[in-house]
Short mmCIF file of C-alpha atoms and ligand atoms in Angstrom, two decimals:
data_model
loop_
_atom_site.label_atom_id
_atom_site.label_comp_id
_atom_site.label_asym_id
_atom_site.label_seq_id
_atom_site.Cartn_x
_atom_site.Cartn_y
_atom_site.Cartn_z
CA UNK A 1 9.04 39.32 -18.46
CA UNK A 2 11.72 37.18 -16.80
CA UNK A 3 10.34 34.21 -18.74
CA UNK A 4 11.18 35.95 -22.00
CA UNK A 5 14.87 35.84 -21.10
CA UNK A 6 15.00 32.16 -20.18
CA UNK A 7 17.46 30.38 -22.47
CA UNK A 8 15.62 28.05 -24.86
CA UNK A 9 17.51 24.96 -23.70
CA UNK A 10 14.54 22.68 -24.47
CA UNK A 11 13.67 24.06 -27.90
CA UNK A 12 12.16 21.30 -30.07
CA UNK A 13 11.72 18.96 -27.07
CA UNK A 14 8.44 17.59 -25.76
CA UNK A 15 8.03 17.32 -22.00
CA UNK A 16 5.34 15.42 -20.08
CA UNK A 17 4.77 16.27 -16.40
CA UNK A 18 2.50 14.76 -13.75
CA UNK A 19 1.52 16.94 -10.81
CA UNK A 20 -0.63 17.08 -7.71
CA UNK A 21 -2.27 14.37 -5.65
CA UNK A 22 -4.68 11.74 -6.90
CA UNK A 23 -8.13 11.17 -5.40
CA UNK A 24 -9.31 7.61 -4.89
CA UNK A 25 -13.07 7.41 -4.27
CA UNK A 26 -14.47 5.37 -1.38
CA UNK A 27 -18.04 6.31 -2.30
CA UNK A 28 -19.61 9.27 -4.18
CA UNK A 29 -18.81 11.71 -1.35
CA UNK A 30 -15.55 10.42 0.19
CA UNK A 31 -12.09 9.44 -0.92
CA UNK A 32 -8.39 8.96 -0.16
CA UNK A 33 -5.98 11.73 -1.12
CA UNK A 34 -2.93 13.58 0.23
CA UNK A 35 -1.58 17.08 0.80
CA UNK A 36 0.35 17.49 -2.46
CA UNK A 37 -0.21 21.06 -3.67
CA UNK A 38 0.92 20.44 -7.26
CA UNK A 39 3.08 23.58 -7.10
CA UNK A 40 6.38 21.89 -8.00
CA UNK A 41 4.94 20.12 -11.04
CA UNK A 42 3.19 23.26 -12.28
CA UNK A 43 6.44 25.22 -11.82
CA UNK A 44 8.35 22.57 -13.81
CA UNK A 45 5.73 22.67 -16.58
CA UNK A 46 6.04 26.46 -16.71
CA UNK A 47 9.85 26.39 -16.65
CA UNK A 48 9.99 23.76 -19.42
CA UNK A 49 7.58 25.82 -21.56
CA UNK A 50 9.70 28.94 -21.00
CA UNK A 51 12.72 26.90 -22.05
CA UNK A 52 11.10 26.27 -25.43
CA UNK A 53 9.53 22.83 -24.88
CA UNK A 54 6.05 21.69 -25.87
CA UNK A 55 4.62 20.72 -22.50
CA UNK A 56 1.81 18.36 -21.52
CA UNK A 57 0.76 18.56 -17.87
CA UNK A 58 -1.34 15.75 -16.41
CA UNK A 59 -2.79 17.16 -13.20
CA UNK A 60 -4.59 15.58 -10.29
CA UNK A 61 -7.26 17.59 -8.45
CA UNK A 62 -5.62 20.96 -7.68
CA UNK A 63 -6.82 24.51 -8.13
CA UNK A 64 -3.81 26.08 -9.80
CA UNK A 65 -3.80 28.17 -12.97
CA UNK A 66 -2.50 26.39 -16.07
CA UNK A 67 0.90 27.82 -17.06
CA UNK A 68 0.72 29.75 -20.31
CA UNK A 69 1.22 27.65 -23.46
CA UNK A 70 0.97 24.34 -21.56
CA UNK A 71 -1.54 21.63 -22.56
CA UNK A 72 -3.26 20.46 -19.38
CA UNK A 73 -5.15 17.18 -18.90
CA UNK A 74 -7.06 16.88 -15.61
CA UNK A 75 -7.52 13.52 -13.90
CA UNK A 76 -8.75 12.31 -10.51
CA UNK A 77 -7.48 8.82 -9.83
CA UNK A 78 -4.10 7.12 -10.18
CA UNK A 79 -5.60 4.75 -12.74
CA UNK A 80 -6.85 7.71 -14.83
CA UNK A 81 -3.43 9.36 -14.54
CA UNK A 82 -1.81 6.10 -15.68
CA UNK A 83 -4.27 5.71 -18.58
CA UNK A 84 -3.63 9.32 -19.69
CA UNK A 85 0.16 9.26 -19.31
CA UNK A 86 1.00 5.87 -20.85
CA UNK A 87 -0.34 6.49 -24.37
CA UNK A 88 1.08 10.06 -24.34
CA UNK A 89 4.58 9.15 -23.11
CA UNK A 90 6.06 7.74 -26.35
CA UNK A 91 5.53 11.15 -28.02
CA UNK A 92 7.67 12.93 -25.43
CA UNK A 93 11.42 13.35 -24.89
CA UNK A 94 11.22 13.88 -21.14
CA UNK A 95 8.84 12.61 -18.45
CA UNK A 96 8.93 14.35 -15.06
CA UNK A 97 6.80 12.56 -12.44
CA UNK A 98 6.13 14.98 -9.61
CA UNK A 99 2.64 13.67 -8.79
CA UNK A 100 2.05 12.29 -5.31
CA UNK A 101 0.16 9.29 -6.67
CA UNK A 102 -1.92 7.44 -4.06
CA UNK A 103 -0.19 4.08 -3.58
CA UNK A 104 -3.48 2.32 -2.81
CA UNK A 105 -7.15 2.72 -3.68
CA UNK A 106 -10.28 1.14 -2.20
CA UNK A 107 -10.65 -2.30 -3.79
CA UNK A 108 -14.27 -1.41 -4.56
CA UNK A 109 -15.82 2.03 -4.61
CA UNK A 110 -19.44 2.07 -3.39
CA UNK A 111 -22.05 3.34 -5.89
CA UNK A 112 -24.02 5.05 -3.11
CA UNK A 113 -22.89 6.91 0.00
CA UNK A 114 -21.98 4.44 2.75
CA UNK A 115 -24.38 5.03 5.65
CA UNK A 116 -23.71 4.59 9.36
CA UNK A 117 -24.99 1.26 10.59
CA UNK A 118 -27.62 1.15 13.35
CA UNK A 119 -25.39 -1.08 15.46
CA UNK A 120 -22.47 1.41 15.11
CA UNK A 121 -20.32 -1.12 13.28
CA UNK A 122 -17.38 0.64 11.63
CA UNK A 123 -16.78 -0.29 7.99
CA UNK A 124 -13.38 -1.71 7.03
CA UNK A 125 -11.71 -0.58 3.82
CA UNK A 126 -10.01 -3.13 1.65
CA UNK A 127 -7.26 -1.52 -0.41
CA UNK A 128 -5.58 -2.55 -3.61
CA UNK A 129 -2.31 -1.24 -5.10
CA UNK A 130 -2.33 1.40 -7.84
CA UNK A 131 -0.12 1.05 -10.93
CA UNK A 132 3.32 2.69 -10.68
CA UNK A 133 3.10 5.24 -13.50
CA UNK A 134 6.77 6.21 -13.50
CA UNK A 135 7.97 2.59 -13.54
CA UNK A 136 5.49 1.78 -16.32
CA UNK A 137 6.77 4.66 -18.49
CA UNK A 138 10.37 3.60 -17.83
CA UNK A 139 9.49 0.07 -19.07
CA UNK A 140 8.27 1.35 -22.48
CA UNK A 141 10.38 0.13 -25.42
CA UNK A 142 12.00 3.52 -26.00
CA UNK A 143 11.05 5.60 -22.99
CA UNK A 144 11.42 9.35 -22.64
CA UNK A 145 14.17 10.56 -20.29
CA UNK A 146 12.47 9.76 -16.96
CA UNK A 147 12.80 11.94 -13.86
CA UNK A 148 11.17 10.84 -10.61
CA UNK A 149 10.59 12.68 -7.38
CA UNK A 150 11.08 10.99 -4.02
CA UNK A 151 8.82 11.97 -1.15
CA UNK A 152 10.70 10.87 1.96
CA UNK A 153 10.51 11.61 5.65
CA UNK A 154 13.94 10.11 6.46
CA UNK A 155 17.13 8.73 4.84
CA UNK A 156 16.55 10.77 1.69
CA UNK A 157 19.68 9.79 -0.23
CA UNK A 158 19.41 6.08 0.50
CA UNK A 159 15.69 5.92 -0.36
CA UNK A 160 16.12 8.08 -3.47
CA UNK A 161 18.90 5.90 -4.87
CA UNK A 162 16.97 2.73 -4.06
CA UNK A 163 13.93 4.20 -5.92
CA UNK A 164 16.08 5.18 -8.89
CA UNK A 165 17.29 1.62 -9.30
CA UNK A 166 13.92 -0.01 -8.52
CA UNK A 167 12.06 2.14 -11.06
CA UNK A 168 14.94 1.96 -13.55
CA UNK A 169 15.09 5.72 -14.18
CA UNK A 170 18.22 7.84 -14.74
CA UNK A 171 17.36 10.63 -12.28
CA UNK A 172 15.49 10.96 -9.00
CA UNK A 173 14.94 14.32 -7.32
CA UNK A 174 14.40 14.61 -3.59
CA UNK A 175 13.13 17.47 -1.47
CA UNK A 176 15.73 18.32 1.16
CA UNK A 177 14.39 18.97 4.64
CA UNK A 178 11.02 18.26 6.25
CA UNK A 179 7.88 17.45 4.25
CA UNK A 180 7.45 20.23 1.73
CA UNK A 181 3.88 19.77 0.54
CA UNK A 182 2.48 23.24 -0.02
CA UNK A 183 5.67 25.06 1.03
CA UNK A 184 7.04 27.60 -1.37
CA UNK A 185 10.75 27.30 -0.60
CA UNK A 186 12.98 24.25 -0.31
CA UNK A 187 16.16 22.71 -1.68
CA UNK A 188 16.43 19.77 -4.07
CA UNK A 189 18.89 16.92 -4.32
CA UNK A 190 19.45 15.27 -7.70
CA UNK A 191 20.43 11.61 -7.49
CA UNK A 192 21.80 9.81 -10.55
CA UNK A 193 24.01 6.80 -11.23
CA UNK A 194 27.16 8.80 -10.50
CA UNK A 195 26.13 10.36 -7.18
CA UNK A 196 24.21 13.43 -6.15
CA UNK A 197 24.23 17.22 -6.24
CA UNK A 198 22.12 19.86 -4.57
CA UNK A 199 20.15 22.78 -5.94
CA UNK A 200 20.20 25.20 -2.97
CA UNK A 201 17.10 26.57 -1.24
CA UNK A 202 14.97 28.80 -3.44
CA UNK A 203 11.34 29.32 -4.42
CA UNK A 204 9.77 26.56 -6.52
CA UNK A 205 9.94 28.41 -9.85
CA UNK A 206 13.67 29.09 -9.39
CA UNK A 207 14.22 25.43 -8.46
CA UNK A 208 12.16 24.34 -11.46
CA UNK A 209 14.20 26.50 -13.84
CA UNK A 210 17.45 25.11 -12.43
CA UNK A 211 16.13 21.55 -12.73
CA UNK A 212 15.02 22.15 -16.33
CA UNK A 213 18.51 23.44 -17.22
CA UNK A 214 20.05 20.38 -15.57
CA UNK A 215 17.75 17.98 -17.45
CA UNK A 216 18.43 19.77 -20.76
CA UNK A 217 22.15 19.26 -20.18
CA UNK A 218 21.58 15.55 -19.57
CA UNK A 219 19.60 15.24 -22.84
CA UNK A 220 22.31 17.04 -24.78
CA UNK A 221 24.99 14.72 -23.45
CA UNK A 222 22.99 11.50 -23.91
CA UNK A 223 21.18 12.01 -27.23
CA UNK A 224 21.52 13.93 -30.45
N1 CTP B 301 4.97 7.32 -8.74
C1 CTP B 301 4.16 6.99 -9.81
N2 CTP B 301 3.12 6.12 -9.64
C2 CTP B 301 2.87 5.59 -8.43
C3 CTP B 301 3.70 5.91 -7.33
C4 CTP B 301 4.74 6.78 -7.52
O1 CTP B 301 4.40 7.49 -10.93
N3 CTP B 301 1.86 4.75 -8.29
C5 CTP B 301 6.11 8.22 -8.97
C6 CTP B 301 5.99 9.55 -8.27
O2 CTP B 301 5.35 10.50 -9.10
C7 CTP B 301 7.45 9.89 -8.01
C8 CTP B 301 8.12 8.54 -7.82
O3 CTP B 301 7.25 7.59 -8.44
O4 CTP B 301 8.04 10.48 -9.12
C9 CTP B 301 8.39 8.16 -6.41
O5 CTP B 301 7.17 8.21 -5.67
P1 CTP B 301 7.18 7.79 -4.15
O6 CTP B 301 5.80 7.85 -3.61
O7 CTP B 301 8.27 8.57 -3.45
O8 CTP B 301 7.69 6.27 -4.26
P2 CTP B 301 6.96 4.87 -4.12
O9 CTP B 301 7.59 3.99 -5.15
O10 CTP B 301 5.48 5.01 -4.19
O11 CTP B 301 7.42 4.37 -2.70
P3 CTP B 301 6.96 4.84 -1.21
O12 CTP B 301 5.73 5.72 -1.33
O13 CTP B 301 6.70 3.58 -0.49
O14 CTP B 301 8.15 5.59 -0.65
CA1 CA B 302 4.25 6.43 -2.87
#
């Protein structure tokens, strides 16, 4: 019901969102992942859809219901997320990268389950770096308006602004306070070229709606 009354600030816009963790297989039964719940990305997808946008949500392995009216593409690995997002991105006006993409994956994933060795030798894992999806989208010839999220455990503002510049995106959003994976309430800080502003503590859907309104305002002032 509340959704019905959301102002259609993104009418006619197309929004692409990544959400959740990625899962990087070690062998058929094990892998590397993280505690991202996907809740923030799903809330942003829902808020953008309520605001009138056509929304594509590329989701890592999470068990969350797809927001109504949102096109969802499920992936497992960072490479699959990259290969799904990159061709889709040019058709979108906004890209919001909330996914907690695994920075590294096993250099080789074993075809069969790795068994314990008789001599109790412990296997070593060689890792290789995953592609940076947000930075790759920002490098496209005419990229959508790119919004990154910064997962930090310290020095939020400094790290967020460094990430903004390094990934060459106009806006980075940070979670204020301790690690928020799975939590339902937190505050956000929005870092752009001019400085930063806070969206005060609220539940994730309220934060998502406020962020969507903020992004819509940025689109209106930067493009026709
Ligand atoms: N991101 C991405 N692809 C990656 C890594 C990160 O698209 N391979 C995106 C995230 O979705 C997020 C932003 O980049 O929007 C910042 O992610 P974060 O993990 O905070 O930054 P990193 O550049 O990976 O640096 P670090 O983990 O060392 O802080
Ligand atoms: Ca990272």
